[in-house]
mmCIF file of C-alpha atoms in Angstrom:
data_model
loop_
_atom_site.group_PDB
_atom_site.id
_atom_site.type_symbol
_atom_site.label_atom_id
_atom_site.label_comp_id
_atom_site.label_asym_id
_atom_site.label_seq_id
_atom_site.Cartn_x
_atom_site.Cartn_y
_atom_site.Cartn_z
ATOM 1 C CA UNK M 193 -11.359 -5.131 14.063
ATOM 2 C CA UNK M 194 -12.664 -2.322 11.926
ATOM 3 C CA UNK M 195 -10.806 0.035 9.604
ATOM 4 C CA UNK M 196 -10.096 2.570 12.359
ATOM 5 C CA UNK M 197 -8.608 -0.125 14.595
ATOM 6 C CA UNK M 198 -6.574 -1.429 11.662
ATOM 7 C CA UNK M 199 -5.027 2.005 11.136
ATOM 8 C CA UNK M 200 -4.335 2.230 14.867
ATOM 9 C CA UNK M 201 -2.493 -1.089 14.584
ATOM 10 C CA UNK M 202 -0.351 0.248 11.736
ATOM 11 C CA UNK M 203 0.426 3.446 13.663
ATOM 12 C CA UNK M 204 1.359 1.451 16.788
ATOM 13 C CA UNK M 205 3.696 -0.703 14.689
ATOM 14 C CA UNK M 206 5.264 2.379 13.075
ATOM 15 C CA UNK M 207 5.808 3.881 16.546
ATOM 16 C CA UNK M 208 7.549 0.736 17.773
ATOM 17 C CA UNK M 209 10.081 0.091 15.015
ATOM 18 C CA UNK M 210 13.467 1.850 14.812
ATOM 19 C CA UNK M 211 12.779 3.075 11.258
ATOM 20 C CA UNK M 212 9.099 3.651 10.432
ATOM 21 C CA UNK M 213 10.061 3.982 6.760
ATOM 22 C CA UNK M 214 11.070 0.291 6.813
ATOM 23 C CA UNK M 215 7.806 -1.196 5.538
ATOM 24 C CA UNK M 216 8.887 -4.788 6.197
ATOM 25 C CA UNK M 217 9.683 -3.949 9.840
ATOM 26 C CA UNK M 218 6.307 -2.223 10.179
ATOM 27 C CA UNK M 219 4.560 -5.293 8.740
ATOM 28 C CA UNK M 220 6.401 -7.659 11.093
ATOM 29 C CA UNK M 221 5.637 -5.506 14.133
ATOM 30 C CA UNK M 222 1.985 -5.072 13.150
ATOM 31 C CA UNK M 223 1.684 -8.841 12.788
ATOM 32 C CA UNK M 224 3.267 -9.386 16.217
ATOM 33 C CA UNK M 225 0.946 -6.862 17.836
ATOM 34 C CA UNK M 226 -2.067 -8.382 16.101
ATOM 35 C CA UNK M 227 -1.099 -11.908 17.218
ATOM 36 C CA UNK M 228 -1.600 -10.756 20.833
ATOM 37 C CA UNK M 229 -5.263 -9.956 20.192
ATOM 38 C CA UNK M 230 -8.250 -12.299 20.289
ATOM 39 C CA UNK M 231 -8.513 -14.598 17.273
ATOM 40 C CA UNK M 232 -11.760 -13.031 15.980
ATOM 41 C CA UNK M 233 -9.975 -9.665 15.842
ATOM 42 C CA UNK M 234 -7.112 -11.217 13.890
ATOM 43 C CA UNK M 235 -9.544 -12.661 11.362
ATOM 44 C CA UNK M 236 -11.407 -9.341 11.117
ATOM 45 C CA UNK M 237 -8.103 -7.532 10.512
ATOM 46 C CA UNK M 238 -7.740 -9.414 7.228
ATOM 47 C CA UNK M 239 -11.032 -7.945 6.002
ATOM 48 C CA UNK M 240 -10.075 -4.463 7.209
ATOM 49 C CA UNK M 241 -6.763 -4.703 5.336
ATOM 50 C CA UNK M 242 -8.386 -5.794 2.092
ATOM 51 C CA UNK M 243 -11.024 -3.086 2.398
ATOM 52 C CA UNK M 244 -8.199 -0.528 2.600
ATOM 53 C CA UNK M 245 -6.435 -2.161 -0.337
ATOM 54 C CA UNK M 246 -9.645 -2.150 -2.382
ATOM 55 C CA UNK M 247 -10.067 1.559 -1.645
ATOM 56 C CA UNK M 248 -6.618 2.182 -3.109
ATOM 57 C CA UNK M 249 -7.301 0.170 -6.272
ATOM 58 C CA UNK M 250 -7.413 3.139 -8.637
ATOM 59 C CA UNK M 251 -5.905 3.898 -12.042
ATOM 60 C CA UNK M 252 -4.283 7.167 -10.907
ATOM 61 C CA UNK M 253 -2.484 5.375 -8.077
ATOM 62 C CA UNK M 254 -1.537 2.525 -10.411
ATOM 63 C CA UNK M 255 -0.072 5.031 -12.856
ATOM 64 C CA UNK M 256 1.887 6.627 -10.014
ATOM 65 C CA UNK M 257 3.170 3.212 -8.903
ATOM 66 C CA UNK M 258 4.155 2.538 -12.513
ATOM 67 C CA UNK M 259 6.280 5.684 -12.530
ATOM 68 C CA UNK M 260 7.762 5.123 -9.070
ATOM 69 C CA UNK M 261 8.695 1.486 -9.694
ATOM 70 C CA UNK M 262 9.560 1.669 -13.383
ATOM 71 C CA UNK M 263 6.607 -0.551 -14.273
ATOM 72 C CA UNK M 264 3.871 -2.206 -12.259
ATOM 73 C CA UNK M 265 2.196 -5.574 -12.779
ATOM 74 C CA UNK M 266 -0.999 -6.637 -10.986
ATOM 75 C CA UNK M 267 1.024 -8.232 -8.173
ATOM 76 C CA UNK M 268 3.429 -5.311 -8.154
ATOM 77 C CA UNK M 269 0.498 -2.952 -7.624
ATOM 78 C CA UNK M 270 -0.645 -5.043 -4.638
ATOM 79 C CA UNK M 271 2.875 -4.905 -3.178
ATOM 80 C CA UNK M 272 3.153 -1.157 -3.828
ATOM 81 C CA UNK M 273 -0.148 -0.595 -2.035
ATOM 82 C CA UNK M 274 1.194 -2.754 0.799
ATOM 83 C CA UNK M 275 4.162 -0.390 1.021
ATOM 84 C CA UNK M 276 1.770 2.567 1.000
ATOM 85 C CA UNK M 277 -0.305 1.095 3.852
ATOM 86 C CA UNK M 278 2.893 0.717 5.904
ATOM 87 C CA UNK M 279 3.455 4.475 5.541
ATOM 88 C CA UNK M 280 0.423 5.075 7.750
ATOM 89 C CA UNK M 281 -3.051 6.455 7.337
ATOM 90 C CA UNK M 282 -2.136 10.119 6.849
ATOM 91 C CA UNK M 283 0.233 9.371 3.962
ATOM 92 C CA UNK M 284 -2.126 6.757 2.526
ATOM 93 C CA UNK M 285 -5.077 9.147 2.419
ATOM 94 C CA UNK M 286 -3.018 12.063 1.083
ATOM 95 C CA UNK M 287 -1.642 9.919 -1.737
ATOM 96 C CA UNK M 288 -5.064 8.486 -2.592
ATOM 97 C CA UNK M 289 -6.393 12.025 -2.920
ATOM 98 C CA UNK M 290 -3.381 13.094 -5.015
ATOM 99 C CA UNK M 291 -1.096 10.301 -6.262
ATOM 100 C CA UNK M 292 1.336 12.900 -7.596
ATOM 101 C CA UNK M 293 1.964 13.849 -3.932
ATOM 102 C CA UNK M 294 4.186 10.759 -3.776
ATOM 103 C CA UNK M 295 6.857 12.988 -5.340
ATOM 104 C CA UNK M 296 7.116 14.873 -2.034
ATOM 105 C CA UNK M 297 8.062 11.761 -0.053
ATOM 106 C CA UNK M 298 11.758 11.301 0.736
ATOM 107 C CA UNK M 299 11.483 7.537 0.149
ATOM 108 C CA UNK M 300 10.070 8.122 -3.329
ATOM 109 C CA UNK M 301 12.739 10.704 -4.160
ATOM 110 C CA UNK M 302 15.426 8.325 -2.945
ATOM 111 C CA UNK M 303 14.012 5.387 -4.892
ATOM 112 C CA UNK M 304 14.034 7.494 -8.078
ATOM 113 C CA UNK M 305 17.754 8.194 -7.610
ATOM 114 C CA UNK M 306 18.714 4.678 -6.541
ATOM 115 C CA UNK M 307 16.421 2.792 -8.939
ATOM 116 C CA UNK M 308 14.823 0.698 -6.215
ATOM 117 C CA UNK M 309 11.203 -0.392 -6.053
ATOM 118 C CA UNK M 310 8.843 0.566 -3.275
ATOM 119 C CA UNK M 311 6.955 -2.598 -2.434
ATOM 120 C CA UNK M 312 5.989 -4.562 0.655
ATOM 121 C CA UNK M 313 4.328 -7.900 0.093
ATOM 122 C CA UNK M 314 4.631 -8.586 3.855
ATOM 123 C CA UNK M 315 1.874 -6.070 4.612
ATOM 124 C CA UNK M 316 -0.561 -8.263 2.689
ATOM 125 C CA UNK M 317 0.159 -11.106 5.142
ATOM 126 C CA UNK M 318 -0.125 -9.233 8.450
ATOM 127 C CA UNK M 319 -3.291 -11.024 9.577
ATOM 128 C CA UNK M 320 -2.275 -14.340 8.016
ATOM 129 C CA UNK M 321 1.024 -14.330 9.931
ATOM 130 C CA UNK M 322 -0.654 -13.182 13.150
ATOM 131 C CA UNK M 323 -3.254 -15.938 12.910
ATOM 132 C CA UNK M 324 -0.576 -18.554 12.272
ATOM 133 C CA UNK M 325 1.408 -17.290 15.277
ATOM 134 C CA UNK M 326 -1.634 -17.180 17.550
ATOM 135 C CA UNK M 327 -3.277 -20.458 16.542
ATOM 136 C CA UNK M 328 -0.771 -22.485 14.556
ATOM 137 C CA UNK M 329 -3.314 -22.531 11.741
ATOM 138 C CA UNK M 330 -3.969 -20.598 8.565
ATOM 139 C CA UNK M 331 -6.791 -18.080 8.390
ATOM 140 C CA UNK M 332 -10.132 -19.804 7.925
ATOM 141 C CA UNK M 333 -11.409 -20.123 4.378
ATOM 142 C CA UNK M 334 -13.778 -17.317 3.515
ATOM 143 C CA UNK M 335 -12.386 -15.058 6.237
ATOM 144 C CA UNK M 336 -12.492 -12.095 3.867
ATOM 145 C CA UNK M 337 -13.745 -10.939 0.523
ATOM 146 C CA UNK M 338 -12.187 -8.567 -1.941
ATOM 147 C CA UNK M 339 -14.395 -6.254 -3.947
ATOM 148 C CA UNK M 340 -12.440 -3.954 -6.215
ATOM 149 C CA UNK M 341 -14.143 -0.867 -7.589
ATOM 150 C CA UNK M 342 -14.224 -0.409 -11.344
ATOM 151 C CA UNK M 343 -11.176 1.355 -12.719
ATOM 152 C CA UNK M 344 -11.619 4.875 -14.093
ATOM 153 C CA UNK M 345 -11.781 4.634 -17.900
ATOM 154 C CA UNK M 346 -10.409 8.186 -18.168
ATOM 155 C CA UNK M 347 -7.100 6.745 -16.937
ATOM 156 C CA UNK M 348 -7.138 3.814 -19.341
ATOM 157 C CA UNK M 349 -4.095 4.714 -21.416
ATOM 158 C CA UNK M 350 -0.645 3.262 -21.993
ATOM 159 C CA UNK M 351 1.412 4.064 -18.899
ATOM 160 C CA UNK M 352 4.490 4.035 -21.147
ATOM 161 C CA UNK M 353 3.129 7.185 -22.811
ATOM 162 C CA UNK M 354 5.611 9.659 -21.314
ATOM 163 C CA UNK M 355 3.694 12.718 -22.481
ATOM 164 C CA UNK M 356 0.429 11.583 -20.924
ATOM 165 C CA UNK M 357 2.111 10.522 -17.680
ATOM 166 C CA UNK M 358 3.891 13.883 -17.493
ATOM 167 C CA UNK M 359 0.599 15.711 -18.043
ATOM 168 C CA UNK M 360 -1.250 13.719 -15.372
ATOM 169 C CA UNK M 361 1.538 13.187 -12.798
ATOM 170 C CA UNK M 362 3.992 16.013 -13.471
ATOM 171 C CA UNK M 363 5.948 15.908 -10.196
ATOM 172 C CA UNK M 364 6.474 12.152 -10.309
ATOM 173 C CA UNK M 365 7.360 12.254 -13.979
ATOM 174 C CA UNK M 366 9.949 14.966 -13.259
ATOM 175 C CA UNK M 367 11.613 12.689 -10.690
ATOM 176 C CA UNK M 368 11.988 9.992 -13.295
ATOM 177 C CA UNK M 369 13.736 12.389 -15.676
ATOM 178 C CA UNK M 370 16.208 13.679 -13.071
#
């Protein structure tokens, strides 16, 4: 399974759940769909997922996640990116290009008003769960590698600096003030 096929899997899962904004439901459905595929595809899906996650490992997105979730640890950033993957390729790519575009999403606007975090750890386990369902075994050791790009030093500032966050992510920062 390559990246394109991975995104097709996510879109198929989104199409088959009652509420495509329910990231956990999307993750469960994607895992079920993946479990029906040949085992080598399931294993390859894990690499495709982590390649997508590595692509989204950026300081601007981390800063946006920090604003959206009221803080963001290393694990929290993984879970936020899991939530973002569950939103589908179009949203994922738009937000990677402009993290401040998150402010346009109804789920983000709602989370700002209700003080709830946008995270989905279940997305990180799509292939793991599918492999367990299909084979009764965990993914083989060494089934994937993670290579994160270096973080942009221009975004290496204290995310609690309200002025700097407002300057760099004005629409998201405005949601947090409302």
